[in-house]
């Protein structure tokens, strides 16, 4: 790998190293600017303006949902939204599609999300993100996947849950807890065990060792999927995430500004139940849908004998 992948910019006492020797650290530093915020997915200029006015730290642009293959958003839409707002903008590229990433970088997006939510362009290879000056965001469902993406050059990790826009947060909670649980296991290992653990999770040893040293992922860590209430967002923050992604489903509510604003407040004050209660008040018209799959519902029948 051309760059030194050690992340040296995390923490209040760390400094960015020489950009010529370690440009990756600059991109990680740019991603850290989004810590403690909510990133809102938008499909129109109007939605982007609502997200900005509600306090979102960034918007992520996607094409309106439709039939067929999901690809990167229209560059014309990206430029129109970028001109209408003052906060950073993310755009999605398909996994492995480095030409889409080249196009997005050329139109001036602030971050690129190599998104498994879109159709996958390359089943075997991810984009070599070190070839780009724009910071990349990648998804994961466990620690090994997260650290492999960091090795490829991801400056932010997005632990992904629900992909259907159902408002069901259970899969996101499961995956975030899995990542955090694996980090806690790693923290309690001695050096010999770290070698075996890195093989087990199929991640580079040096980044696994760095994760152990830091006690967390070496890059910014957000959660995504099913987060539609202030309580959902605060839950992700209390589990150890640095921020949250909000899907386009937040715009299906009667007052999307009020809901996004409430979630932004929850992210900022996630440890204050009084603020969370106030933010959660008056958010009626909850999304319809069943939160429990059939395999998660406990069958009721003849009581067990103890």
Short mmCIF file of C-alpha atoms in Angstrom, two decimals:
data_model
loop_
_atom_site.label_atom_id
_atom_site.label_comp_id
_atom_site.label_asym_id
_atom_site.label_seq_id
_atom_site.Cartn_x
_atom_site.Cartn_y
_atom_site.Cartn_z
CA UNK A 1 0.00 0.00 0.00
CA UNK A 2 1.39 3.37 -1.01
CA UNK A 3 0.38 5.23 2.15
CA UNK A 4 1.03 4.56 5.78
CA UNK A 5 -2.41 3.52 7.01
CA UNK A 6 -1.79 4.41 10.64
CA UNK A 7 -4.35 7.01 11.63
CA UNK A 8 -2.55 9.69 13.60
CA UNK A 9 -5.16 12.43 13.86
CA UNK A 10 -7.61 10.99 16.37
CA UNK A 11 -7.89 12.48 19.83
CA UNK A 12 -7.50 16.01 21.12
CA UNK A 13 -3.74 15.78 21.58
CA UNK A 14 -2.86 14.30 18.19
CA UNK A 15 -1.65 16.33 15.26
CA UNK A 16 -1.94 15.78 11.55
CA UNK A 17 1.29 14.39 10.12
CA UNK A 18 3.02 15.62 6.99
CA UNK A 19 0.41 15.58 4.22
CA UNK A 20 2.99 14.54 1.60
CA UNK A 21 3.96 11.48 3.61
CA UNK A 22 0.51 10.56 4.87
CA UNK A 23 -2.36 12.14 2.89
CA UNK A 24 -4.71 9.52 4.33
CA UNK A 25 -4.54 11.29 7.69
CA UNK A 26 -5.83 14.49 6.06
CA UNK A 27 -8.88 12.62 4.75
CA UNK A 28 -9.50 11.08 8.18
CA UNK A 29 -9.29 14.57 9.66
CA UNK A 30 -11.88 15.82 7.17
CA UNK A 31 -14.22 12.99 8.17
CA UNK A 32 -13.78 13.88 11.83
CA UNK A 33 -15.41 17.24 11.10
CA UNK A 34 -18.72 15.36 10.90
CA UNK A 35 -18.47 13.81 14.38
CA UNK A 36 -21.47 14.40 16.61
CA UNK A 37 -23.77 15.13 13.70
CA UNK A 38 -26.60 13.70 11.63
CA UNK A 39 -26.19 13.06 7.90
CA UNK A 40 -29.46 13.16 5.96
CA UNK A 41 -30.11 11.40 2.67
CA UNK A 42 -31.87 13.64 0.14
CA UNK A 43 -33.13 13.31 -3.42
CA UNK A 44 -34.14 16.90 -4.21
CA UNK A 45 -32.94 20.46 -3.64
CA UNK A 46 -35.94 21.12 -1.40
CA UNK A 47 -35.08 18.18 0.86
CA UNK A 48 -31.45 19.33 1.07
CA UNK A 49 -32.56 22.80 2.17
CA UNK A 50 -34.82 21.27 4.83
CA UNK A 51 -31.97 19.11 6.12
CA UNK A 52 -29.60 22.08 6.31
CA UNK A 53 -32.11 24.31 8.08
CA UNK A 54 -32.87 21.51 10.57
CA UNK A 55 -29.21 21.31 11.58
CA UNK A 56 -27.84 18.36 9.59
CA UNK A 57 -24.04 18.34 9.44
CA UNK A 58 -24.06 16.98 5.88
CA UNK A 59 -26.38 15.66 3.18
CA UNK A 60 -25.96 12.52 1.10
CA UNK A 61 -27.44 12.71 -2.38
CA UNK A 62 -29.16 9.76 -4.03
CA UNK A 63 -31.44 9.29 -6.99
CA UNK A 64 -35.17 9.04 -6.30
CA UNK A 65 -36.18 5.40 -5.74
CA UNK A 66 -37.33 3.58 -8.83
CA UNK A 67 -37.18 0.29 -10.67
CA UNK A 68 -33.99 -1.09 -12.13
CA UNK A 69 -30.33 -0.76 -11.21
CA UNK A 70 -29.42 1.85 -8.59
CA UNK A 71 -26.40 3.88 -9.66
CA UNK A 72 -24.61 7.07 -8.66
CA UNK A 73 -26.87 10.16 -8.65
CA UNK A 74 -27.11 12.45 -11.65
CA UNK A 75 -24.12 14.85 -11.62
CA UNK A 76 -26.50 17.67 -12.58
CA UNK A 77 -28.55 17.00 -9.45
CA UNK A 78 -25.37 16.96 -7.34
CA UNK A 79 -24.25 20.33 -8.73
CA UNK A 80 -27.71 21.86 -8.22
CA UNK A 81 -27.89 20.72 -4.60
CA UNK A 82 -24.28 21.73 -3.90
CA UNK A 83 -25.00 25.27 -5.12
CA UNK A 84 -28.11 25.54 -2.95
CA UNK A 85 -26.60 24.60 0.44
CA UNK A 86 -23.54 25.49 2.47
CA UNK A 87 -22.98 22.21 4.34
CA UNK A 88 -20.83 19.34 2.98
CA UNK A 89 -22.25 16.95 0.40
CA UNK A 90 -21.78 13.19 0.01
CA UNK A 91 -22.65 11.23 -3.12
CA UNK A 92 -22.92 7.46 -3.56
CA UNK A 93 -20.91 5.28 -5.92
CA UNK A 94 -21.43 1.58 -6.51
CA UNK A 95 -19.09 -0.86 -4.81
CA UNK A 96 -16.01 -1.34 -6.99
CA UNK A 97 -17.05 1.26 -9.59
CA UNK A 98 -13.98 3.50 -9.56
CA UNK A 99 -15.13 5.41 -12.65
CA UNK A 100 -18.28 6.57 -10.85
CA UNK A 101 -15.98 7.70 -8.02
CA UNK A 102 -13.79 9.58 -10.52
CA UNK A 103 -16.87 11.36 -11.88
CA UNK A 104 -18.10 12.28 -8.40
CA UNK A 105 -14.69 13.63 -7.44
CA UNK A 106 -14.56 15.71 -10.64
CA UNK A 107 -17.91 17.40 -9.85
CA UNK A 108 -16.62 18.45 -6.44
CA UNK A 109 -18.41 16.30 -3.87
CA UNK A 110 -16.96 16.57 -0.36
CA UNK A 111 -17.16 12.82 0.40
CA UNK A 112 -17.88 9.66 -1.59
CA UNK A 113 -19.90 6.80 -0.13
CA UNK A 114 -18.93 3.45 -1.70
CA UNK A 115 -22.40 2.14 -1.04
CA UNK A 116 -23.58 -1.45 -0.87
CA UNK A 117 -27.09 0.02 -0.81
CA UNK A 118 -26.74 0.60 -4.56
CA UNK A 119 -26.27 -2.19 -7.06
CA UNK A 120 -22.79 -3.73 -6.81
CA UNK A 121 -20.58 -3.09 -9.85
CA UNK A 122 -17.71 -5.41 -8.90
CA UNK A 123 -18.38 -8.51 -6.81
CA UNK A 124 -14.72 -9.15 -5.99
CA UNK A 125 -13.02 -5.78 -5.64
CA UNK A 126 -13.60 -2.57 -3.74
CA UNK A 127 -12.32 0.80 -4.95
CA UNK A 128 -8.71 1.58 -4.05
CA UNK A 129 -9.60 4.70 -2.13
CA UNK A 130 -5.96 5.78 -1.75
CA UNK A 131 -6.06 6.80 -5.42
CA UNK A 132 -8.48 9.64 -4.61
CA UNK A 133 -8.14 12.94 -2.79
CA UNK A 134 -11.78 12.84 -1.68
CA UNK A 135 -12.50 11.02 1.62
CA UNK A 136 -14.49 7.78 1.29
CA UNK A 137 -17.21 6.30 3.47
CA UNK A 138 -17.77 2.54 3.50
CA UNK A 139 -20.29 0.26 5.16
CA UNK A 140 -19.71 -2.70 7.44
CA UNK A 141 -21.56 -5.24 9.55
CA UNK A 142 -18.65 -6.47 11.70
CA UNK A 143 -15.19 -5.41 12.83
CA UNK A 144 -13.26 -7.39 10.23
CA UNK A 145 -15.19 -5.80 7.38
CA UNK A 146 -14.69 -2.34 8.88
CA UNK A 147 -10.92 -2.73 9.20
CA UNK A 148 -10.57 -4.16 5.68
CA UNK A 149 -12.28 -1.04 4.35
CA UNK A 150 -9.94 1.17 6.42
CA UNK A 151 -6.96 -0.64 4.86
CA UNK A 152 -8.39 0.20 1.43
CA UNK A 153 -8.54 3.86 2.41
CA UNK A 154 -11.97 4.48 3.97
CA UNK A 155 -11.89 7.61 6.15
CA UNK A 156 -15.26 6.86 7.75
CA UNK A 157 -17.08 3.64 8.57
CA UNK A 158 -20.84 3.32 8.42
CA UNK A 159 -22.25 0.35 10.34
CA UNK A 160 -25.26 -0.55 8.21
CA UNK A 161 -28.56 -2.00 9.31
CA UNK A 162 -31.94 -1.94 7.60
CA UNK A 163 -31.72 -1.33 3.84
CA UNK A 164 -35.46 -1.32 3.12
CA UNK A 165 -36.35 2.05 4.65
CA UNK A 166 -38.82 0.39 7.01
CA UNK A 167 -37.82 2.33 10.11
CA UNK A 168 -36.77 -0.90 11.83
CA UNK A 169 -33.64 -0.25 13.87
CA UNK A 170 -33.10 -3.79 15.17
CA UNK A 171 -30.54 -4.82 12.53
CA UNK A 172 -28.55 -1.64 13.04
CA UNK A 173 -28.45 -2.26 16.80
CA UNK A 174 -27.34 -5.84 16.19
CA UNK A 175 -24.48 -4.81 13.90
CA UNK A 176 -23.30 -1.90 16.06
CA UNK A 177 -23.28 -4.13 19.13
CA UNK A 178 -21.33 -6.75 17.18
CA UNK A 179 -18.65 -4.24 16.17
CA UNK A 180 -18.41 -2.79 19.67
CA UNK A 181 -18.38 -6.24 21.26
CA UNK A 182 -15.51 -7.37 19.02
CA UNK A 183 -13.56 -4.25 19.97
CA UNK A 184 -14.09 -4.99 23.67
CA UNK A 185 -12.86 -8.54 23.12
CA UNK A 186 -9.82 -7.20 21.31
CA UNK A 187 -9.04 -4.77 24.13
CA UNK A 188 -8.76 -7.68 26.59
CA UNK A 189 -6.38 -9.76 24.46
CA UNK A 190 -2.64 -10.06 24.90
CA UNK A 191 -0.31 -9.54 21.95
CA UNK A 192 -0.18 -13.20 20.96
CA UNK A 193 -3.96 -13.38 20.79
CA UNK A 194 -4.12 -10.31 18.56
CA UNK A 195 -2.31 -12.17 15.76
CA UNK A 196 -4.82 -15.01 15.89
CA UNK A 197 -7.76 -12.59 16.16
CA UNK A 198 -6.65 -10.64 13.08
CA UNK A 199 -6.58 -13.89 11.11
CA UNK A 200 -9.98 -14.87 12.47
CA UNK A 201 -11.65 -11.63 11.36
CA UNK A 202 -9.54 -11.46 8.15
CA UNK A 203 -8.22 -7.98 8.88
CA UNK A 204 -4.67 -6.52 8.59
CA UNK A 205 -2.72 -7.04 11.80
CA UNK A 206 -1.36 -3.49 12.01
CA UNK A 207 -4.82 -1.92 11.90
CA UNK A 208 -6.17 -4.51 14.36
CA UNK A 209 -3.30 -3.62 16.73
CA UNK A 210 -4.04 0.07 16.28
CA UNK A 211 -7.71 -0.51 17.08
CA UNK A 212 -6.68 -2.28 20.28
CA UNK A 213 -4.38 0.58 21.21
CA UNK A 214 -7.06 3.21 20.60
CA UNK A 215 -9.92 1.19 22.10
CA UNK A 216 -12.16 2.07 19.15
CA UNK A 217 -12.25 2.11 15.36
CA UNK A 218 -9.34 4.17 14.01
CA UNK A 219 -11.69 6.30 11.90
CA UNK A 220 -15.03 8.03 12.43
CA UNK A 221 -17.85 5.56 13.00
CA UNK A 222 -21.48 6.32 12.13
CA UNK A 223 -24.60 4.13 12.22
CA UNK A 224 -27.17 3.86 9.43
CA UNK A 225 -30.48 2.11 8.84
CA UNK A 226 -33.85 2.40 10.52
CA UNK A 227 -33.01 5.52 12.53
CA UNK A 228 -36.18 7.64 12.44
CA UNK A 229 -36.69 8.84 16.04
CA UNK A 230 -34.61 10.87 18.51
CA UNK A 231 -34.48 7.81 20.76
CA UNK A 232 -33.04 5.70 17.92
CA UNK A 233 -30.31 8.27 17.31
CA UNK A 234 -29.45 8.60 21.00
CA UNK A 235 -29.29 4.81 21.28
CA UNK A 236 -26.65 4.67 18.52
CA UNK A 237 -24.64 7.40 20.22
CA UNK A 238 -24.81 5.72 23.62
CA UNK A 239 -23.66 2.46 22.02
CA UNK A 240 -20.49 4.29 20.96
CA UNK A 241 -21.11 5.70 17.47
CA UNK A 242 -19.88 9.15 16.44
CA UNK A 243 -23.03 10.11 14.56
CA UNK A 244 -25.93 8.79 12.50
CA UNK A 245 -27.21 8.60 8.94
CA UNK A 246 -30.90 9.32 8.34
CA UNK A 247 -32.48 7.65 5.33
CA UNK A 248 -34.92 9.26 2.90
CA UNK A 249 -37.80 7.80 4.92
CA UNK A 250 -37.60 10.81 7.27
CA UNK A 251 -39.21 12.83 4.48
CA UNK A 252 -42.25 10.53 4.49
CA UNK A 253 -43.44 12.14 7.73
CA UNK A 254 -45.87 15.07 7.77
CA UNK A 255 -43.22 17.48 9.14
CA UNK A 256 -39.74 16.30 8.10
CA UNK A 257 -38.08 19.50 9.37
CA UNK A 258 -39.41 18.90 12.88
CA UNK A 259 -38.29 15.27 12.86
CA UNK A 260 -34.79 15.93 11.51
CA UNK A 261 -34.37 18.81 13.96
CA UNK A 262 -35.41 16.57 16.86
CA UNK A 263 -32.93 13.86 15.82
CA UNK A 264 -30.13 16.43 15.49
CA UNK A 265 -30.87 17.61 19.04
CA UNK A 266 -30.86 14.00 20.25
CA UNK A 267 -27.45 13.34 18.69
CA UNK A 268 -26.02 16.44 20.37
CA UNK A 269 -27.56 15.66 23.79
CA UNK A 270 -27.75 11.89 23.68
CA UNK A 271 -26.98 11.43 27.38
CA UNK A 272 -29.64 13.87 28.63
CA UNK A 273 -33.03 12.13 29.04
CA UNK A 274 -34.80 15.46 29.65
CA UNK A 275 -33.62 16.85 26.31
CA UNK A 276 -34.49 13.56 24.60
CA UNK A 277 -37.99 13.63 26.07
CA UNK A 278 -38.50 17.17 24.82
CA UNK A 279 -37.15 16.30 21.37
CA UNK A 280 -39.42 13.25 21.17
CA UNK A 281 -42.58 15.15 22.09
CA UNK A 282 -45.14 15.80 19.38
CA UNK A 283 -43.61 13.47 16.79
CA UNK A 284 -46.81 11.70 15.82
CA UNK A 285 -47.60 9.82 12.58
CA UNK A 286 -45.06 7.07 13.22
CA UNK A 287 -44.12 4.98 10.22
CA UNK A 288 -46.36 2.04 9.60
CA UNK A 289 -44.76 -1.36 9.65
CA UNK A 290 -44.02 -4.34 11.83
CA UNK A 291 -40.85 -4.11 13.86
CA UNK A 292 -40.61 -7.82 14.58
CA UNK A 293 -40.17 -10.52 11.98
CA UNK A 294 -42.01 -13.77 12.48
CA UNK A 295 -38.81 -15.50 13.58
CA UNK A 296 -38.41 -12.88 16.34
CA UNK A 297 -41.90 -13.25 17.82
CA UNK A 298 -42.07 -15.57 20.78
CA UNK A 299 -44.87 -18.11 20.21
CA UNK A 300 -47.50 -18.23 22.91
CA UNK A 301 -49.10 -21.54 23.76
CA UNK A 302 -49.22 -23.85 26.69
CA UNK A 303 -47.30 -22.25 29.58
CA UNK A 304 -44.01 -23.91 30.40
CA UNK A 305 -43.69 -25.84 33.59
CA UNK A 306 -40.83 -24.66 35.79
#
